[in-house]
mmCIF file of C-alpha atoms in Angstrom:
data_model
loop_
_atom_site.group_PDB
_atom_site.id
_atom_site.type_symbol
_atom_site.label_atom_id
_atom_site.label_comp_id
_atom_site.label_asym_id
_atom_site.label_seq_id
_atom_site.Cartn_x
_atom_site.Cartn_y
_atom_site.Cartn_z
ATOM 1 C CA MET L 1499 100.348 23.653 139.611
ATOM 2 C CA ASP L 1500 102.005 25.635 136.697
ATOM 3 C CA ASP L 1501 99.480 24.473 134.617
ATOM 4 C CA LEU L 1502 96.210 25.812 136.892
ATOM 5 C CA PHE L 1503 94.308 28.381 135.155
ATOM 6 C CA ILE L 1504 91.375 30.066 136.511
ATOM 7 C CA PHE L 1505 88.915 32.048 134.753
ATOM 8 C CA LEU L 1506 88.466 35.477 134.689
ATOM 9 C CA LEU L 1507 85.551 36.788 134.470
ATOM 10 C CA PRO L 1508 84.611 40.578 132.095
ATOM 11 C CA TYR L 1509 82.574 43.185 133.369
ATOM 12 C CA THR L 1510 80.038 44.599 132.849
ATOM 13 C CA ILE L 1511 80.733 48.448 134.665
ATOM 14 C CA GLY L 1512 78.253 49.904 136.918
ATOM 15 C CA ARG L 1513 80.056 53.172 138.787
ATOM 16 C CA GLN L 1514 80.319 54.002 142.520
ATOM 17 C CA THR L 1515 82.294 57.170 143.016
ATOM 18 C CA ASN L 1516 83.600 58.657 145.804
ATOM 19 C CA LYS L 1517 84.712 61.563 146.538
ATOM 20 C CA MET L 1518 86.519 63.484 142.653
ATOM 21 C CA GLY L 1519 89.213 64.908 144.805
ATOM 22 C CA GLU L 1520 90.265 61.502 145.890
ATOM 23 C CA GLY L 1521 89.726 59.099 142.739
ATOM 24 C CA MET L 1522 86.848 57.258 140.822
ATOM 25 C CA MET L 1523 86.528 53.586 141.894
ATOM 26 C CA THR L 1524 84.736 50.978 139.727
ATOM 27 C CA MET L 1525 82.506 47.556 140.772
ATOM 28 C CA TYR L 1526 82.504 45.092 138.092
ATOM 29 C CA LYS L 1527 79.219 43.017 137.617
ATOM 30 C CA ASP L 1528 79.978 39.405 135.774
ATOM 31 C CA ILE L 1529 78.754 38.172 132.523
ATOM 32 C CA ASN L 1530 78.767 34.906 130.859
ATOM 33 C CA SER L 1531 81.845 35.614 128.773
ATOM 34 C CA CYS L 1532 85.317 35.083 130.578
ATOM 35 C CA ILE L 1533 88.891 34.802 129.387
ATOM 36 C CA LEU L 1534 92.207 32.985 130.986
ATOM 37 C CA ILE L 1535 95.420 33.892 132.544
ATOM 38 C CA PRO L 1536 98.025 31.219 134.450
ATOM 39 C CA SER L 1537 97.262 30.510 137.680
ATOM 40 C CA LEU L 1538 96.544 33.305 140.394
ATOM 41 C CA SER L 1539 94.499 33.074 143.379
ATOM 42 C CA GLU L 1540 91.302 35.166 143.465
ATOM 43 C CA THR L 1541 93.438 37.206 146.458
ATOM 44 C CA GLU L 1542 95.730 37.678 143.333
ATOM 45 C CA LEU L 1543 93.097 38.280 140.902
ATOM 46 C CA LYS L 1544 91.402 40.724 143.347
ATOM 47 C CA ARG L 1545 94.675 42.980 143.967
ATOM 48 C CA LEU L 1546 95.522 43.432 140.175
ATOM 49 C CA ARG L 1547 92.023 44.803 139.703
ATOM 50 C CA GLN L 1548 92.440 46.960 142.252
ATOM 51 C CA GLU L 1549 95.893 47.914 141.252
ATOM 52 C CA ILE L 1550 94.347 48.892 137.829
ATOM 53 C CA GLN L 1551 92.061 51.051 138.617
ATOM 54 C CA SER L 1552 94.399 52.701 141.319
ATOM 55 C CA PHE L 1553 96.802 53.511 138.383
ATOM 56 C CA CYS L 1554 94.248 54.424 136.120
ATOM 57 C CA ASP L 1555 92.502 57.116 138.829
ATOM 58 C CA GLN L 1556 95.746 58.696 139.318
ATOM 59 C CA TRP L 1557 96.732 58.552 135.447
ATOM 60 C CA ILE L 1558 93.479 61.030 135.365
ATOM 61 C CA SER L 1559 94.858 63.623 136.407
ATOM 62 C CA ASP L 1560 98.189 63.387 136.233
ATOM 63 C CA ALA L 1561 100.085 63.118 132.449
ATOM 64 C CA SER L 1562 103.581 62.709 133.657
ATOM 65 C CA LEU L 1563 102.688 59.085 134.887
ATOM 66 C CA THR L 1564 102.552 57.811 131.523
ATOM 67 C CA ASN L 1565 106.548 57.447 132.080
ATOM 68 C CA LYS L 1566 105.686 56.342 135.435
ATOM 69 C CA LEU L 1567 103.499 52.768 133.308
ATOM 70 C CA PRO L 1568 106.010 50.677 132.295
ATOM 71 C CA ASP L 1569 107.945 50.827 135.570
ATOM 72 C CA TRP L 1570 104.521 50.686 137.536
ATOM 73 C CA ILE L 1571 103.035 47.407 135.244
ATOM 74 C CA ASN L 1572 106.718 45.390 136.042
ATOM 75 C CA ASN L 1573 106.943 46.183 139.504
ATOM 76 C CA LEU L 1574 103.133 45.033 140.169
ATOM 77 C CA SER L 1575 103.216 42.984 143.177
ATOM 78 C CA LEU L 1576 100.485 39.355 143.238
ATOM 79 C CA GLY L 1577 101.448 38.317 146.695
ATOM 80 C CA SER L 1578 104.458 36.902 146.967
ATOM 81 C CA ARG L 1579 105.043 36.990 142.992
ATOM 82 C CA ASP L 1580 106.224 40.126 140.792
ATOM 83 C CA ILE L 1581 104.910 40.348 136.983
ATOM 84 C CA ASN L 1582 108.301 40.884 135.914
ATOM 85 C CA GLY L 1583 110.163 38.428 139.153
ATOM 86 C CA SER L 1584 111.744 35.285 137.632
ATOM 87 C CA LEU L 1585 109.155 32.619 139.557
ATOM 88 C CA LEU L 1586 106.741 33.587 136.308
ATOM 89 C CA SER L 1587 107.140 32.360 132.932
ATOM 90 C CA GLU L 1588 107.587 34.301 130.028
ATOM 91 C CA LYS L 1589 104.223 33.514 128.590
ATOM 92 C CA LYS L 1590 102.899 33.975 132.156
ATOM 93 C CA ARG L 1591 104.472 37.261 132.243
ATOM 94 C CA LEU L 1592 103.020 37.998 128.785
ATOM 95 C CA VAL L 1593 99.308 36.993 129.115
ATOM 96 C CA ILE L 1594 99.123 39.394 132.597
ATOM 97 C CA LEU L 1595 100.156 42.011 130.341
ATOM 98 C CA LEU L 1596 97.688 42.227 127.871
ATOM 99 C CA TYR L 1597 95.572 41.693 130.457
ATOM 100 C CA ILE L 1598 96.605 44.644 132.701
ATOM 101 C CA PHE L 1599 95.768 46.645 129.266
ATOM 102 C CA VAL L 1600 92.860 44.794 128.347
ATOM 103 C CA GLU L 1601 91.139 46.090 132.181
ATOM 104 C CA MET L 1602 93.327 49.645 131.806
ATOM 105 C CA LYS L 1603 91.314 50.317 128.692
ATOM 106 C CA ASN L 1604 88.356 48.552 129.975
ATOM 107 C CA PHE L 1605 88.120 51.471 132.935
ATOM 108 C CA LEU L 1606 89.375 54.617 131.270
ATOM 109 C CA LEU L 1607 86.953 53.953 128.557
ATOM 110 C CA THR L 1608 84.180 53.499 131.892
ATOM 111 C CA LEU L 1609 85.297 56.768 133.269
ATOM 112 C CA GLY L 1610 85.286 58.013 130.029
ATOM 113 C CA PHE L 1611 88.769 59.379 129.442
ATOM 114 C CA TYR L 1612 90.493 56.747 127.153
ATOM 115 C CA THR L 1613 91.109 59.323 124.264
ATOM 116 C CA PHE L 1614 93.466 61.451 126.953
ATOM 117 C CA ARG L 1615 95.526 58.667 127.311
ATOM 118 C CA LYS L 1616 95.237 56.239 124.058
ATOM 119 C CA HIS L 1617 98.071 57.260 121.877
ATOM 120 C CA GLU L 1618 100.835 57.439 125.997
ATOM 121 C CA ALA L 1619 98.509 53.661 126.690
ATOM 122 C CA GLU L 1620 99.183 51.929 122.769
ATOM 123 C CA LYS L 1621 102.795 53.199 122.211
ATOM 124 C CA THR L 1622 104.133 52.132 125.964
ATOM 125 C CA LEU L 1623 101.959 48.348 125.014
ATOM 126 C CA GLN L 1624 103.981 48.713 122.134
ATOM 127 C CA LYS L 1625 107.404 48.924 123.509
ATOM 128 C CA MET L 1626 106.503 46.539 125.978
ATOM 129 C CA VAL L 1627 104.921 43.068 123.645
ATOM 130 C CA GLU L 1628 107.859 43.798 121.634
ATOM 131 C CA GLN L 1629 110.543 42.935 124.169
ATOM 132 C CA VAL L 1630 108.787 39.743 124.161
ATOM 133 C CA SER L 1631 110.141 36.657 121.826
ATOM 134 C CA CYS L 1632 108.790 35.054 119.101
ATOM 135 C CA GLU L 1633 108.540 31.685 120.314
ATOM 136 C CA THR L 1634 106.318 33.347 123.565
ATOM 137 C CA VAL L 1635 104.130 35.167 121.611
ATOM 138 C CA LEU L 1636 103.062 32.219 118.904
ATOM 139 C CA ASN L 1637 103.026 29.268 122.354
ATOM 140 C CA VAL L 1638 100.278 32.049 123.803
ATOM 141 C CA GLN L 1639 98.303 32.351 120.534
ATOM 142 C CA GLN L 1640 98.573 28.672 119.622
ATOM 143 C CA ASP L 1641 97.161 27.873 123.676
ATOM 144 C CA ASP L 1642 93.446 27.579 123.006
ATOM 145 C CA ARG L 1643 92.767 28.533 126.905
ATOM 146 C CA HIS L 1644 94.227 31.848 125.977
ATOM 147 C CA ARG L 1645 92.107 31.986 123.214
ATOM 148 C CA PRO L 1646 89.295 34.339 124.765
ATOM 149 C CA LEU L 1647 92.328 36.895 125.736
ATOM 150 C CA ILE L 1648 94.329 37.145 122.652
ATOM 151 C CA GLU L 1649 90.696 37.904 121.004
ATOM 152 C CA GLN L 1650 89.890 40.575 123.475
ATOM 153 C CA PHE L 1651 93.137 41.818 122.962
ATOM 154 C CA ASN L 1652 93.017 42.227 119.544
ATOM 155 C CA LYS L 1653 89.530 43.558 119.318
ATOM 156 C CA ALA L 1654 90.412 46.893 122.492
ATOM 157 C CA PHE L 1655 94.358 47.291 120.383
ATOM 158 C CA PRO L 1656 93.956 46.917 116.610
ATOM 159 C CA SER L 1657 97.394 48.512 115.494
ATOM 160 C CA VAL L 1658 99.212 46.910 118.391
ATOM 161 C CA LYS L 1659 101.732 44.575 116.953
ATOM 162 C CA LEU L 1660 103.135 42.164 118.771
ATOM 163 C CA PRO L 1661 105.727 40.177 117.527
ATOM 164 C CA SER L 1662 105.610 37.671 114.991
ATOM 165 C CA TYR L 1663 108.238 34.825 112.412
ATOM 166 C CA ILE L 1664 106.097 36.834 110.276
ATOM 167 C CA GLN L 1665 107.827 40.405 111.662
ATOM 168 C CA LYS L 1666 111.265 38.676 111.510
ATOM 169 C CA LYS L 1667 111.008 37.383 108.200
ATOM 170 C CA THR L 1668 110.073 40.813 106.520
ATOM 171 C CA ALA L 1669 112.713 42.279 108.585
ATOM 172 C CA GLU L 1670 114.949 40.047 107.330
ATOM 173 C CA GLU L 1671 113.430 39.851 103.662
ATOM 174 C CA LYS L 1672 113.723 44.143 103.998
ATOM 175 C CA GLN L 1673 117.658 43.620 104.006
ATOM 176 C CA GLN L 1674 118.128 40.708 101.809
ATOM 177 C CA HIS L 1675 116.365 43.628 99.649
ATOM 178 C CA ILE L 1676 118.351 46.333 100.924
ATOM 179 C CA GLN L 1677 121.739 44.801 100.238
ATOM 180 C CA TRP L 1678 120.336 42.960 96.443
ATOM 181 C CA LEU L 1679 120.207 47.067 95.934
ATOM 182 C CA ARG L 1680 123.381 48.000 96.670
ATOM 183 C CA ARG L 1681 125.248 45.539 95.114
ATOM 184 C CA TRP L 1682 123.370 46.342 91.669
ATOM 185 C CA LEU L 1683 124.569 49.758 91.849
ATOM 186 C CA ALA L 1684 127.744 49.101 92.397
ATOM 187 C CA ARG L 1685 127.539 47.835 88.735
ATOM 188 C CA PRO L 1686 124.893 48.744 87.582
ATOM 189 C CA HIS L 1687 122.297 47.299 84.438
ATOM 190 C CA PHE L 1688 118.691 47.568 83.283
ATOM 191 C CA SER L 1689 118.032 43.955 82.210
ATOM 192 C CA LEU L 1690 119.094 42.731 85.981
ATOM 193 C CA TYR L 1691 117.141 45.880 87.728
ATOM 194 C CA LYS L 1692 114.104 45.085 85.918
ATOM 195 C CA GLU L 1693 114.450 41.308 86.403
ATOM 196 C CA TYR L 1694 114.776 41.918 89.479
ATOM 197 C CA TYR L 1695 112.005 44.471 89.583
ATOM 198 C CA ASN L 1696 109.940 41.520 88.339
ATOM 199 C CA ARG L 1697 110.150 39.510 90.848
ATOM 200 C CA ILE L 1698 109.472 41.496 93.929
ATOM 201 C CA GLY L 1699 106.007 40.768 95.293
ATOM 202 C CA SER L 1700 105.640 43.854 97.841
ATOM 203 C CA PRO L 1701 104.586 47.319 96.391
ATOM 204 C CA GLU L 1702 106.181 49.159 99.117
ATOM 205 C CA GLU L 1703 109.840 47.194 97.834
ATOM 206 C CA LYS L 1704 108.879 47.697 94.207
ATOM 207 C CA GLU L 1705 108.083 51.917 95.325
ATOM 208 C CA GLU L 1706 111.522 51.349 97.067
ATOM 209 C CA ALA L 1707 113.637 50.084 94.226
ATOM 210 C CA ARG L 1708 111.940 52.206 91.632
ATOM 211 C CA THR L 1709 113.400 55.296 94.267
ATOM 212 C CA TYR L 1710 116.702 53.833 94.660
ATOM 213 C CA ALA L 1711 117.376 53.605 91.413
ATOM 214 C CA ILE L 1712 116.827 56.154 89.699
ATOM 215 C CA ASN L 1713 118.068 58.615 92.740
ATOM 216 C CA SER L 1714 121.135 56.869 93.080
ATOM 217 C CA LEU L 1715 121.561 56.979 89.625
ATOM 218 C CA ALA L 1716 120.304 60.616 89.333
ATOM 219 C CA LEU L 1717 123.383 61.102 91.016
ATOM 220 C CA GLN L 1718 125.810 59.809 88.946
ATOM 221 C CA ILE L 1719 124.159 61.601 85.635
ATOM 222 C CA SER L 1720 127.496 62.530 84.716
ATOM 223 C CA HIS L 1721 128.893 58.662 83.885
ATOM 224 C CA PRO L 1722 127.890 58.149 80.287
ATOM 225 C CA PRO L 1723 126.650 54.348 81.180
ATOM 226 C CA THR L 1724 125.227 55.211 84.200
ATOM 227 C CA ARG L 1725 122.765 57.684 82.232
ATOM 228 C CA ARG L 1726 122.041 55.028 79.779
ATOM 229 C CA THR L 1727 120.785 52.736 82.625
ATOM 230 C CA LEU L 1728 118.645 55.301 84.150
ATOM 231 C CA PHE L 1729 117.336 56.645 81.231
ATOM 232 C CA GLN L 1730 116.441 52.994 80.196
ATOM 233 C CA ILE L 1731 114.738 52.894 84.209
ATOM 234 C CA LEU L 1732 112.913 56.227 83.536
ATOM 235 C CA THR L 1733 111.784 54.901 80.365
ATOM 236 C CA TYR L 1734 110.880 51.764 81.528
ATOM 237 C CA HIS L 1735 108.873 53.361 84.737
ATOM 238 C CA LYS L 1736 106.977 56.011 82.481
ATOM 239 C CA GLU L 1737 108.530 58.538 84.696
ATOM 240 C CA PHE L 1738 108.434 61.140 81.408
ATOM 241 C CA ASP L 1739 108.016 64.542 84.597
ATOM 242 C CA LEU L 1740 111.877 63.463 86.507
ATOM 243 C CA GLY L 1741 113.476 62.141 82.465
ATOM 244 C CA PHE L 1742 112.437 65.892 81.582
ATOM 245 C CA THR L 1743 113.847 67.842 84.738
ATOM 246 C CA LEU L 1744 116.938 65.602 83.824
ATOM 247 C CA LEU L 1745 117.470 66.658 80.687
ATOM 248 C CA ARG L 1746 116.883 70.439 81.052
ATOM 249 C CA ARG L 1747 119.545 70.555 83.695
ATOM 250 C CA HIS L 1748 121.689 67.983 82.185
ATOM 251 C CA GLN L 1749 121.873 69.013 78.756
ATOM 252 C CA LEU L 1750 124.353 67.517 76.261
ATOM 253 C CA ASP L 1751 124.857 67.852 72.750
ATOM 254 C CA PRO L 1752 121.928 66.391 70.680
ATOM 255 C CA LEU L 1753 123.883 64.293 68.694
ATOM 256 C CA LEU L 1754 125.781 62.822 71.831
ATOM 257 C CA GLN L 1755 122.902 61.449 73.092
ATOM 258 C CA SER L 1756 122.479 58.235 73.990
ATOM 259 C CA ILE L 1757 120.088 55.807 72.037
ATOM 260 C CA GLU L 1758 118.220 55.390 75.893
ATOM 261 C CA GLU L 1759 118.015 58.757 75.615
ATOM 262 C CA LYS L 1760 116.650 59.608 72.201
ATOM 263 C CA ASN L 1761 114.173 56.440 73.201
ATOM 264 C CA PHE L 1762 112.719 57.980 76.022
ATOM 265 C CA VAL L 1763 112.065 61.418 74.182
ATOM 266 C CA GLN L 1764 110.423 59.026 71.968
ATOM 267 C CA GLU L 1765 108.306 57.817 73.979
ATOM 268 C CA MET L 1766 107.438 60.674 75.834
ATOM 269 C CA SER L 1767 106.728 62.392 73.226
ATOM 270 C CA ALA L 1768 104.092 60.053 72.478
ATOM 271 C CA GLN L 1769 103.016 59.826 76.347
ATOM 272 C CA ARG L 1770 103.368 63.438 77.191
ATOM 273 C CA PRO L 1771 103.937 65.722 73.720
ATOM 274 C CA GLU L 1772 103.801 68.620 75.780
ATOM 275 C CA LEU L 1773 107.278 68.002 77.674
ATOM 276 C CA THR L 1774 108.833 67.930 74.255
ATOM 277 C CA LEU L 1775 108.180 71.834 73.401
ATOM 278 C CA PRO L 1776 110.940 73.410 75.610
ATOM 279 C CA LEU L 1777 113.235 70.867 74.992
ATOM 280 C CA TYR L 1778 112.754 71.164 71.270
ATOM 281 C CA MET L 1779 113.104 74.714 71.230
ATOM 282 C CA GLN L 1780 116.590 74.275 72.700
ATOM 283 C CA TRP L 1781 117.648 71.719 70.916
ATOM 284 C CA ILE L 1782 117.133 73.609 68.019
ATOM 285 C CA GLU L 1783 118.278 76.509 68.628
ATOM 286 C CA SER L 1784 121.403 74.559 70.635
ATOM 287 C CA LEU L 1785 122.299 72.531 66.754
ATOM 288 C CA VAL L 1786 122.072 75.742 64.694
ATOM 289 C CA GLU L 1787 124.334 77.865 66.544
ATOM 290 C CA LYS L 1788 127.087 74.538 65.600
ATOM 291 C CA LYS L 1789 126.312 76.365 62.056
ATOM 292 C CA THR L 1790 127.062 72.931 60.098
ATOM 293 C CA THR L 1791 125.346 71.539 57.678
ATOM 294 C CA LYS L 1792 125.198 68.113 60.168
ATOM 295 C CA HIS L 1793 123.634 70.318 62.817
ATOM 296 C CA TYR L 1794 121.327 71.720 60.426
ATOM 297 C CA LYS L 1795 119.488 68.180 59.873
ATOM 298 C CA VAL L 1796 119.407 67.435 63.070
ATOM 299 C CA ALA L 1797 117.803 70.899 63.867
ATOM 300 C CA ALA L 1798 115.002 70.353 61.050
ATOM 301 C CA SER L 1799 114.346 66.143 62.584
ATOM 302 C CA PHE L 1800 113.595 68.169 65.513
ATOM 303 C CA LEU L 1801 111.152 70.880 63.945
ATOM 304 C CA SER L 1802 109.558 68.315 62.524
ATOM 305 C CA GLY L 1803 108.777 66.626 66.329
ATOM 306 C CA LEU L 1804 108.258 69.677 67.301
ATOM 307 C CA LYS L 1805 105.326 70.612 64.299
ATOM 308 C CA GLU L 1806 104.055 67.569 65.322
ATOM 309 C CA ASN L 1807 103.027 68.472 68.903
ATOM 310 C CA MET L 1808 102.231 71.267 68.604
ATOM 311 C CA PHE L 1809 99.720 70.350 66.448
ATOM 312 C CA ILE L 1810 99.039 67.457 68.214
ATOM 313 C CA LEU L 1811 98.218 69.720 71.220
ATOM 314 C CA ASN L 1812 96.433 72.550 69.269
ATOM 315 C CA GLN L 1813 98.887 74.903 69.026
ATOM 316 C CA GLU L 1814 99.283 76.136 65.467
ATOM 317 C CA LYS L 1815 99.706 79.280 66.225
ATOM 318 C CA ASN L 1816 102.614 79.035 68.609
ATOM 319 C CA TRP L 1817 104.176 77.369 65.621
ATOM 320 C CA SER L 1818 103.864 79.670 63.187
ATOM 321 C CA LEU L 1819 105.401 82.215 65.438
ATOM 322 C CA PHE L 1820 108.297 79.844 66.682
ATOM 323 C CA LEU L 1821 109.039 79.243 62.673
ATOM 324 C CA SER L 1822 109.037 83.030 62.223
ATOM 325 C CA LEU L 1823 111.337 83.578 64.863
ATOM 326 C CA LEU L 1824 113.509 81.135 63.916
ATOM 327 C CA LYS L 1825 113.143 83.131 60.649
ATOM 328 C CA SER L 1826 114.298 86.299 61.836
ATOM 329 C CA LYS L 1827 117.182 85.200 63.944
ATOM 330 C CA TYR L 1828 118.945 83.073 61.895
ATOM 331 C CA LYS L 1829 118.023 84.699 58.587
ATOM 332 C CA SER L 1830 121.765 84.745 57.725
ATOM 333 C CA TYR L 1831 122.502 80.927 57.591
ATOM 334 C CA LYS L 1832 121.360 80.582 54.838
ATOM 335 C CA ALA L 1833 121.786 76.559 54.405
ATOM 336 C CA PHE L 1834 119.652 76.474 57.805
ATOM 337 C CA ASN L 1835 117.209 78.927 56.040
ATOM 338 C CA GLU L 1836 116.656 76.418 53.121
ATOM 339 C CA GLU L 1837 116.104 73.551 55.737
ATOM 340 C CA LEU L 1838 113.381 75.687 57.647
ATOM 341 C CA LYS L 1839 111.596 76.647 53.878
ATOM 342 C CA LYS L 1840 109.791 72.894 53.977
ATOM 343 C CA TYR L 1841 108.094 74.121 56.876
ATOM 344 C CA GLY L 1842 106.686 76.732 54.736
#
């Protein structure tokens, strides 16, 4: 009958070792717990165990058999039926596959060789179960008769993930996530980004959205609207180190800074004052070189910020030194020296 199932007894293991060069066979003793697999006769079950043990004996000494593991499993013969044959349903093939790997691990553990084949075994198993449909996996998982096997399998291979509707849904959501970011990049807008970012539940997707947005906008930083959106996002995520680097690398006349850049610098000054020092020094000198009253006044505003942050950072001596250097370098700039008198 198609629905007939037999009990397969897991085993405590007592070894009987033949000649070392001819491989090792293990005899198993029954224990009380049991697992279920589809209708296999005792003869078929015995044949399957022997095939597993024989392969493991060879695999221990010949690592190249790793490449033949999938073919060996698919071509296993259970009397008149092959594991991969049409006479076995996908559900039964999956159950037998899980059983084979559980038995294989038990056997290799007993011989003390599992750690030497662990990576190859689990990598092969993951590839093989990924070929099974979500429907089949769910069918097996919901069948109470398979619960002992599933529990043993999950315990034996916690890192192997069976296909599931959750994974399928996650893949679909990830694709939708990427598509949204690509559409947004065509016309980037901070409020849309912020709204979308706050809706994301997954920490991984939040990180992906943040990285994608910042890296993509940074490539277009010469475009003024894009630059404004970029610095809004940098301020929102408090990415002060990156913003500092971009401001140094892509300099603008401080008078041409957007409101978004000014807000970023103001927030950076409040939270990371040490980052503003080289920026303020650079901007002050570039403004003074313009030799206009308007530029002098803006330079003086940065001087105020520089002094405040240097004192916060206990760099009073550096402030005095920088002020002295400015007076010396620009001593012929009378209007600017008038500004400097306000600072001592």
